[in-house]
Amino acid sequence: MELLNHIFNTLVQTLRDLVPIVAIIFGFQIFILRQRIPNLKNILFGLLYVLLGLGFFLVGLEKALFPLGKLMATQLTDPEFIYGGIEQIASAVHWSDYAWVYLFAAAIGFSTTIAEPSLIAVAIKARGVSGGAISVWGLRVAVAIGVAVGISLGTFRIVTGTPLHYYIITGYIFVIFQTMFAPKMIIPLAYDSGGVTTSTVTVPLVAALGLGLASTVPGRSVIIDGFGLIAFASLFPMITVMGYAQLSEWRYKKQLAQDSHSEA
Amino acid sequence: MNRILGNITRSLLDSVRDLLPIILVVAFFQLLILRQPIPNLESILIGTLLVVVGLTLFIKGLEMALFPIGETIAYAFAKKGSPFWLLLFAFSLGFGTTIAEPALIAVAAEAANVAASAELIPDMDAERDSYALGLRITVAVSVGIAILIGVIRIIRGWPLQYLIIGGYFGVVIMTMFAPKEIIGIAYDSGGVTTSTVTVPLVTALGVGLASSIQGRNPMIDGFGLIALASLTPMIFVMGYGMAVH
């Protein structure tokens, strides 16, 4: 009964999210473009699927993944786990004490990004537009590796307490240089990948990890150090997606060079 | 009948595969590293089942509704050839999808609490509400402008990287002048604007426009709207912080 209530409330919430979008689109279709909507029945069913799908997805995440993920983030950042006992807590923090946290951050960043619905959508579109040159899984894995590296580095920053903007500005400079050398085709998609990653599945877990870490590492403040993991998660996918394209291009060229060599 | 069942099974299996990494990571850390049992196993199994079914339905709806809607409207605007209505549509879509976004409502309320406890605004309900509403409108306007600029860019064929790199400079410069308390919220607001419904629609719109305008390449010109929509809120929210504080 409680579950049904929860599902109903989430569906109402999702519907409220969907209504303005549908109103704008149908409004323009009918009044400005004065056009009938082709396949209206199909589209209405599709919208129903989107509504039900997102509703179930969110309720499921709240029931299964979020409580457990947040609990694990708290346990892994707990000084008792890190130092194996309260009495052994060192007065100075050494960054290597948190090795499991970095690994957990990378693993949870990678796996939640693979399940992110909006990334799946962009990957399907990219495969269609590129005529299959960019595979759905290739893009998703490249983005997921970026998020994994980003969040892991972000937790390292919280443990060491170095300022956020050093990392972000260095990352921006790296992105600018990489843009000059990466294949032109990939650049817009790579930039989009940064914005897509921080969505439904990843954000709540990553936020819990950041806040848990900032509140337990000695000398860190929740307000100054707790935020910023999202910024890392949006920055690194740009680098890995451009890197993925550069690697594919390099291997293709090497292949071409080898072929012409063997023919000669 | 058999074919439909086969299709459904295949879609469900795809979703299971998408979720498998999370299940493995959680099980590995919980059982082997933390050495704890899985709490509320029943609730977790029901939740996982809902996630699988939900993801399957969403992907189905994506291909049946969100992609076709975005594409049809892009073709229709390209055929109509009226830039005014297209730009008005672009702005409304950005503004309309953002103003009602639940994640943004939550972040704005949180930001108002932070501002009140830092004594930037008087600690009263009315003041907090108007601060939060102002923040939401700021972010929604900035996303509207981002989609508007993005559509102009697709029509004109400007290279995306100049806009984005220019935007980065904007972010860095604003960071120097904005009040410290607003920076974290500003950086986060870039991420919360692009919801799961908005991303497929906006991507389909961009790709649709780029494929129906002569001389544009859907790969080079079609993507990039999301990137702009995650960049402008950072600049605008820091501007809001400077104006209000």
XYZ file of C-alpha atoms in Angstrom:
509
model
C 0.000 0.000 0.000
C 2.782 2.349 0.976
C 4.574 1.391 -2.223
C 1.499 2.178 -4.339
C 1.206 5.553 -2.642
C 4.851 6.279 -3.343
C 4.487 5.286 -7.004
C 1.360 7.440 -7.352
C 3.073 10.515 -5.823
C 6.126 10.086 -8.032
C 3.924 9.732 -11.119
C 2.134 12.985 -10.240
C 5.521 14.676 -9.766
C 6.792 13.354 -13.123
C 3.555 14.458 -14.787
C 4.068 17.978 -13.426
C 7.565 17.900 -14.919
C 6.234 16.731 -18.275
C 3.180 19.014 -18.656
C 4.938 22.331 -19.440
C 7.126 20.632 -22.067
C 4.160 18.960 -23.767
C 2.113 22.186 -23.576
C 4.858 24.233 -25.269
C 5.420 21.692 -28.031
C 1.763 21.017 -28.831
C 0.973 24.725 -28.465
C 3.520 25.653 -31.120
C 2.494 22.736 -33.350
C -1.177 23.695 -33.292
C -1.167 27.497 -33.129
C 2.050 28.593 -34.848
C 2.944 25.797 -37.234
C -0.773 24.986 -37.734
C 0.124 21.445 -38.403
C -1.396 18.132 -37.496
C 0.837 15.966 -35.420
C 1.761 12.874 -37.428
C 1.312 9.530 -35.670
C -0.480 11.217 -32.797
C -1.624 7.923 -31.284
C 1.909 6.523 -31.275
C 3.279 9.696 -29.712
C 0.660 9.746 -26.961
C 1.430 6.125 -26.112
C 5.139 6.951 -26.162
C 4.577 9.836 -23.738
C 2.639 7.483 -21.468
C 5.612 5.094 -21.552
C 7.973 7.968 -20.700
C 5.759 8.994 -17.780
C 5.357 5.468 -16.387
C 8.987 4.575 -17.110
C 10.448 7.603 -15.331
C 8.027 7.164 -12.426
C 8.904 3.491 -11.856
C 12.595 4.233 -12.394
C 12.634 6.973 -9.737
C 10.617 4.980 -7.179
C 12.892 1.979 -7.749
C 16.025 4.083 -7.269
C 14.621 5.560 -4.062
C 13.713 2.124 -2.736
C 16.791 0.183 -3.748
C 19.854 2.129 -4.763
C 19.769 5.453 -2.915
C 19.384 4.196 0.692
C 22.014 1.495 0.224
C 24.418 3.731 -1.735
C 24.161 6.507 0.833
C 24.629 4.044 3.691
C 27.737 2.668 1.987
C 29.117 6.165 1.388
C 28.691 6.907 5.115
C 30.273 3.611 6.160
C 33.260 3.946 3.817
C 33.999 7.499 4.987
C 33.501 6.585 8.654
C 36.797 7.123 10.548
C 36.223 3.787 12.280
C 36.406 1.979 8.935
C 39.278 4.090 7.596
C 41.518 3.664 10.645
C 40.228 0.288 11.848
C 39.269 1.618 15.276
C 38.502 4.942 16.967
C 41.588 4.946 19.186
C 43.925 4.814 16.206
C 42.668 7.989 14.486
C 45.694 9.970 13.408
C 45.803 13.692 14.073
C 47.025 14.396 10.532
C 45.213 12.878 7.587
C 47.227 11.007 5.012
C 45.567 10.877 1.603
C 46.443 7.218 1.082
C 44.272 6.222 4.087
C 41.258 6.784 1.863
C 42.210 4.364 -0.939
C 38.894 2.435 -0.692
C 36.966 5.703 -0.960
C 38.720 6.632 -4.237
C 38.038 3.168 -5.630
C 34.389 3.283 -4.527
C 33.993 6.765 -6.040
C 35.373 5.556 -9.377
C 33.282 2.361 -9.366
C 30.007 4.064 -8.421
C 30.681 6.900 -10.912
C 31.292 4.417 -13.725
C 28.340 2.143 -12.982
C 25.720 4.851 -12.392
C 26.756 6.615 -15.616
C 26.225 3.404 -17.605
C 22.634 3.319 -16.277
C 21.917 7.033 -16.891
C 18.836 7.244 -19.186
C 19.685 10.618 -20.774
C 23.147 9.359 -21.754
C 21.528 6.307 -23.383
C 19.318 8.732 -25.347
C 22.257 10.829 -26.572
C 24.248 7.684 -27.445
C 21.358 6.284 -29.535
C 21.102 9.620 -31.374
C 24.872 9.822 -31.906
C 24.990 6.336 -33.406
C 22.190 7.265 -35.831
C 23.777 10.559 -36.879
C 27.305 9.192 -37.249
C 26.033 6.283 -39.356
C 27.302 3.818 -36.768
C 30.853 5.232 -36.547
C 30.173 6.045 -32.892
C 28.803 2.984 -31.143
C 26.281 3.306 -28.309
C 28.525 1.358 -25.932
C 31.735 3.070 -27.043
C 30.339 6.489 -26.143
C 28.737 5.312 -22.904
C 31.928 3.605 -21.708
C 34.049 6.643 -22.662
C 31.737 8.959 -20.695
C 31.589 6.520 -17.756
C 35.398 6.369 -17.563
C 35.438 10.170 -17.527
C 32.944 10.318 -14.664
C 34.878 7.607 -12.771
C 38.175 9.519 -13.036
C 36.457 12.823 -12.250
C 34.632 11.690 -9.115
C 37.640 9.771 -7.846
C 39.825 12.851 -8.260
C 37.069 14.928 -6.658
C 37.113 12.771 -3.501
C 40.927 13.043 -3.442
C 40.498 16.828 -3.535
C 38.096 16.722 -0.580
C 40.530 14.561 1.443
C 43.532 16.785 0.684
C 41.494 20.006 0.901
C 43.008 21.688 -2.171
C 40.817 24.440 -3.721
C 38.254 23.305 -6.298
C 38.950 25.986 -8.871
C 42.616 24.916 -9.359
C 41.394 21.574 -10.700
C 38.500 22.982 -12.718
C 40.537 25.737 -14.381
C 43.391 23.303 -15.188
C 40.769 20.952 -16.635
C 39.278 23.754 -18.769
C 42.739 24.603 -20.147
C 43.314 20.934 -20.958
C 39.926 20.767 -22.740
C 40.814 23.857 -24.809
C 44.139 22.348 -25.959
C 42.548 18.976 -26.669
C 39.846 20.715 -28.740
C 42.548 21.984 -31.111
C 43.796 18.468 -31.865
C 40.652 16.294 -31.621
C 38.683 15.312 -34.769
C 36.216 18.156 -35.516
C 33.269 15.742 -35.694
C 33.471 14.723 -32.054
C 33.776 18.146 -30.384
C 30.072 19.088 -30.005
C 29.177 15.575 -28.851
C 32.057 15.596 -26.352
C 30.912 18.938 -24.921
C 27.334 17.639 -24.648
C 28.563 14.549 -22.783
C 29.671 16.802 -19.945
C 26.141 18.098 -19.334
C 24.384 14.780 -19.782
C 26.211 12.811 -17.109
C 24.962 14.719 -14.105
C 21.423 13.439 -14.037
C 18.922 11.219 -12.248
C 21.065 8.313 -11.043
C 24.491 9.830 -10.481
C 23.782 13.093 -8.648
C 22.112 11.859 -5.418
C 24.760 9.201 -4.763
C 27.685 11.433 -5.601
C 26.311 14.262 -3.469
C 25.972 11.846 -0.523
C 29.571 10.732 -0.987
C 30.880 14.321 -1.095
C 28.908 15.462 1.943
C 29.792 12.307 3.908
C 33.464 12.764 3.170
C 33.514 16.488 3.921
C 31.800 15.968 7.275
C 34.131 13.165 8.478
C 37.606 14.107 7.192
C 39.238 16.168 9.975
C 39.593 19.842 9.065
C 37.103 19.890 6.135
C 33.999 22.053 6.018
C 30.785 20.716 4.513
C 29.929 24.046 2.875
C 33.328 24.673 1.282
C 34.442 21.105 0.504
C 31.175 19.153 0.264
C 30.159 20.459 -3.152
C 32.000 20.324 -6.435
C 31.968 16.603 -7.241
C 29.315 17.354 -9.886
C 31.684 19.839 -11.520
C 34.343 17.106 -11.767
C 31.785 14.692 -13.194
C 30.897 17.161 -15.965
C 34.482 18.053 -16.851
C 36.258 14.737 -17.349
C 33.808 13.107 -19.806
C 34.684 15.855 -22.313
C 38.329 14.813 -22.059
C 37.672 11.062 -22.316
C 35.183 11.379 -25.211
C 37.642 13.484 -27.231
C 40.353 11.012 -26.226
C 38.199 8.110 -27.440
C 37.821 9.806 -30.840
C 41.539 10.608 -31.018
C 42.398 7.008 -30.228
C 39.992 5.668 -32.897
C 41.420 8.097 -35.459
C 45.001 7.162 -34.590
C 44.290 3.441 -34.876
C 42.496 3.988 -38.189
C 45.482 5.915 -39.581
C 47.899 3.286 -38.357
C 45.768 0.632 -40.022
C 45.774 2.604 -43.296
C 49.559 3.063 -43.129
C 50.024 -0.654 -42.520
C 47.723 -1.599 -45.394
C 49.518 0.647 -47.867
C 52.838 -0.669 -46.584
C 51.882 -4.308 -47.107
C 50.529 -3.544 -50.578
C 53.752 -1.858 -51.671
C 2.425 -12.633 -30.351
C 5.673 -14.517 -29.957
C 7.552 -11.720 -31.649
C 6.124 -9.107 -29.281
C 7.063 -11.242 -26.280
C 10.541 -11.696 -27.751
C 10.929 -7.931 -28.183
C 9.812 -7.231 -24.633
C 12.187 -9.862 -23.239
C 15.067 -8.412 -25.253
C 14.355 -4.849 -24.026
C 14.135 -6.045 -20.423
C 17.431 -7.925 -20.789
C 19.054 -4.761 -22.204
C 17.954 -2.865 -19.100
C 19.280 -5.603 -16.822
C 22.631 -5.325 -18.618
C 22.608 -1.522 -18.150
C 22.062 -1.954 -14.421
C 24.400 -4.901 -13.863
C 27.502 -2.732 -13.156
C 25.707 -0.961 -10.278
C 24.586 -4.262 -8.774
C 28.124 -5.673 -8.975
C 29.720 -2.560 -7.451
C 27.235 -2.409 -4.574
C 27.526 -6.140 -3.847
C 31.337 -6.076 -3.993
C 31.757 -3.169 -1.594
C 28.961 -4.135 0.771
C 29.825 -7.843 1.091
C 33.608 -7.969 0.605
C 34.983 -4.603 1.745
C 32.511 -3.429 4.367
C 31.584 -7.048 5.238
C 27.983 -6.154 6.005
C 24.788 -7.960 5.035
C 22.458 -6.262 2.532
C 19.760 -4.532 4.629
C 16.039 -4.665 3.639
C 16.678 -7.229 0.935
C 12.987 -7.437 0.020
C 12.611 -3.702 -0.530
C 15.837 -3.676 -2.583
C 14.632 -6.499 -4.828
C 11.284 -4.756 -5.464
C 13.112 -1.490 -6.133
C 15.514 -3.117 -8.590
C 12.575 -4.708 -10.435
C 10.890 -1.277 -10.703
C 14.128 0.266 -12.019
C 14.432 -2.424 -14.723
C 10.798 -2.052 -15.841
C 10.998 1.758 -15.653
C 14.174 1.998 -17.736
C 12.698 -0.357 -20.358
C 9.502 1.704 -20.645
C 11.440 4.971 -20.797
C 13.710 3.786 -23.644
C 10.598 2.591 -25.525
C 8.876 5.961 -24.982
C 12.035 7.770 -26.034
C 11.966 6.196 -29.480
C 8.172 6.399 -29.834
C 7.596 9.948 -28.583
C 10.492 12.171 -27.504
C 12.756 11.691 -30.546
C 9.936 11.960 -33.153
C 8.445 15.043 -31.434
C 11.796 16.864 -31.428
C 12.498 15.950 -35.048
C 9.039 16.747 -36.468
C 8.991 20.175 -34.901
C 12.526 20.898 -36.160
C 11.547 19.964 -39.736
C 8.322 21.962 -39.486
C 10.173 25.101 -38.367
C 12.840 24.666 -41.037
C 10.087 24.387 -43.673
C 8.171 27.374 -42.336
C 11.385 29.402 -42.519
C 10.368 31.960 -39.893
C 13.317 32.602 -37.588
C 11.215 34.659 -35.154
C 8.878 31.818 -34.193
C 11.732 29.309 -34.131
C 13.722 31.482 -31.731
C 10.653 32.122 -29.573
C 10.090 28.359 -29.482
C 13.748 27.746 -28.553
C 13.557 30.204 -25.673
C 10.190 28.865 -24.419
C 11.410 25.281 -24.528
C 14.511 26.124 -22.484
C 12.613 28.332 -20.029
C 9.557 26.058 -19.722
C 11.438 22.829 -19.119
C 13.685 24.415 -16.494
C 11.299 26.491 -14.381
C 9.314 23.387 -13.307
C 12.339 21.112 -12.886
C 12.079 19.467 -9.411
C 15.869 19.263 -8.980
C 16.124 23.017 -9.535
C 13.317 23.739 -7.059
C 15.222 21.701 -4.450
C 18.563 23.425 -5.168
C 16.953 26.889 -5.071
C 15.351 26.219 -1.672
C 18.689 24.934 -0.356
C 20.462 28.012 -1.723
C 17.971 30.309 0.021
C 18.713 28.570 3.336
C 22.459 28.974 2.771
C 22.016 32.659 1.933
C 19.853 33.230 5.019
C 22.272 31.480 7.382
C 25.172 33.468 5.890
C 23.087 36.607 6.633
C 23.103 37.714 3.005
C 19.326 38.078 3.119
C 17.080 38.566 6.182
C 16.176 35.203 7.721
C 12.436 35.373 7.049
C 10.183 33.017 5.076
C 9.053 35.698 2.635
C 12.646 36.767 1.918
C 13.787 33.170 1.439
C 10.887 32.387 -0.913
C 11.508 35.427 -3.077
C 15.266 34.633 -3.169
C 14.546 31.042 -4.261
C 12.009 32.153 -6.872
C 14.461 34.742 -8.222
C 17.109 32.047 -8.522
C 14.754 29.703 -10.363
C 13.731 32.425 -12.823
C 17.408 33.334 -13.345
C 18.348 29.745 -14.169
C 15.282 29.267 -16.410
C 16.014 32.480 -18.338
C 19.657 31.459 -18.738
C 18.667 28.048 -20.152
C 16.170 29.747 -22.483
C 18.923 32.048 -23.735
C 21.299 29.082 -24.095
C 18.871 27.176 -26.359
C 18.167 30.405 -28.283
C 21.891 31.055 -28.888
C 22.385 27.365 -29.670
C 19.673 27.460 -32.354
C 21.140 30.641 -33.906
C 24.481 28.839 -33.928
C 22.984 25.862 -35.787
C 21.351 28.171 -38.368
C 24.558 30.138 -38.895
C 26.930 27.171 -38.587
C 29.200 28.794 -35.989
C 31.763 26.392 -34.503
C 30.633 25.397 -31.001
C 34.062 25.515 -29.382
C 34.386 29.320 -29.650
C 31.090 29.808 -27.803
C 31.992 27.275 -25.122
C 35.541 28.523 -24.598
C 34.221 32.086 -24.465
C 31.710 30.872 -21.868
C 34.516 29.299 -19.807
C 36.260 32.676 -19.674
C 32.937 34.159 -18.542
C 32.720 31.576 -15.743
C 36.318 32.185 -14.606
C 35.902 35.978 -14.601
C 32.569 35.823 -12.767
C 34.119 33.451 -10.185
C 36.632 36.174 -9.279
C 33.929 38.744 -8.537
C 30.967 36.705 -7.284
C 30.287 36.351 -3.534
C 31.971 33.150 -2.225
C 28.695 31.655 -0.949
C 27.053 31.587 -4.370
C 29.907 29.894 -6.307
C 29.175 26.311 -5.237
C 25.457 26.746 -5.985
C 26.253 28.368 -9.338
C 28.519 25.505 -10.407
C 25.900 22.968 -9.325
C 23.017 24.743 -11.081
C 24.698 24.020 -14.407
C 24.228 20.325 -13.791
C 20.642 20.282 -12.545
C 19.067 21.994 -15.543
C 19.321 19.142 -18.011
C 16.666 16.634 -16.987
C 15.998 13.203 -18.404
C 13.054 14.461 -20.480
C 14.783 17.614 -21.733
C 17.978 15.968 -22.992
C 16.411 13.649 -25.631
C 13.995 16.368 -26.818
C 16.634 19.063 -27.149
C 19.102 16.659 -28.792
C 16.465 15.573 -31.329
C 15.608 19.241 -31.996
C 19.258 20.171 -32.651
C 19.978 17.179 -34.841
C 16.675 17.646 -36.698
C 17.411 21.323 -37.401
C 20.966 20.604 -38.546
C 19.786 17.853 -40.898
C 17.033 19.966 -42.466
C 19.094 23.127 -43.042
C 21.191 22.980 -46.169
C 24.946 22.988 -45.602
C 24.755 21.921 -41.953
C 26.199 18.665 -40.722
C 24.068 16.994 -38.017
C 27.179 15.647 -36.267
C 29.076 18.965 -36.154
C 26.141 21.380 -35.911
C 23.389 19.249 -34.377
C 24.927 18.550 -30.978
C 25.929 21.249 -28.511
C 22.605 22.577 -27.162
C 23.045 20.626 -23.895
C 26.588 21.940 -23.491
C 25.351 25.544 -23.772
C 22.430 24.861 -21.427
C 24.803 23.609 -18.721
C 27.176 26.564 -19.139
C 24.992 29.714 -19.067
C 23.330 29.019 -15.664
C 26.751 29.179 -13.945
C 27.371 32.689 -15.317
C 23.820 33.927 -14.700
C 23.586 32.561 -11.141
C 26.868 34.239 -10.175
C 25.466 37.442 -11.713
C 22.314 36.963 -9.614
C 24.496 36.562 -6.525
C 26.320 39.804 -7.288
C 23.053 41.678 -7.902
C 21.220 40.443 -4.795
C 23.983 40.358 -2.169
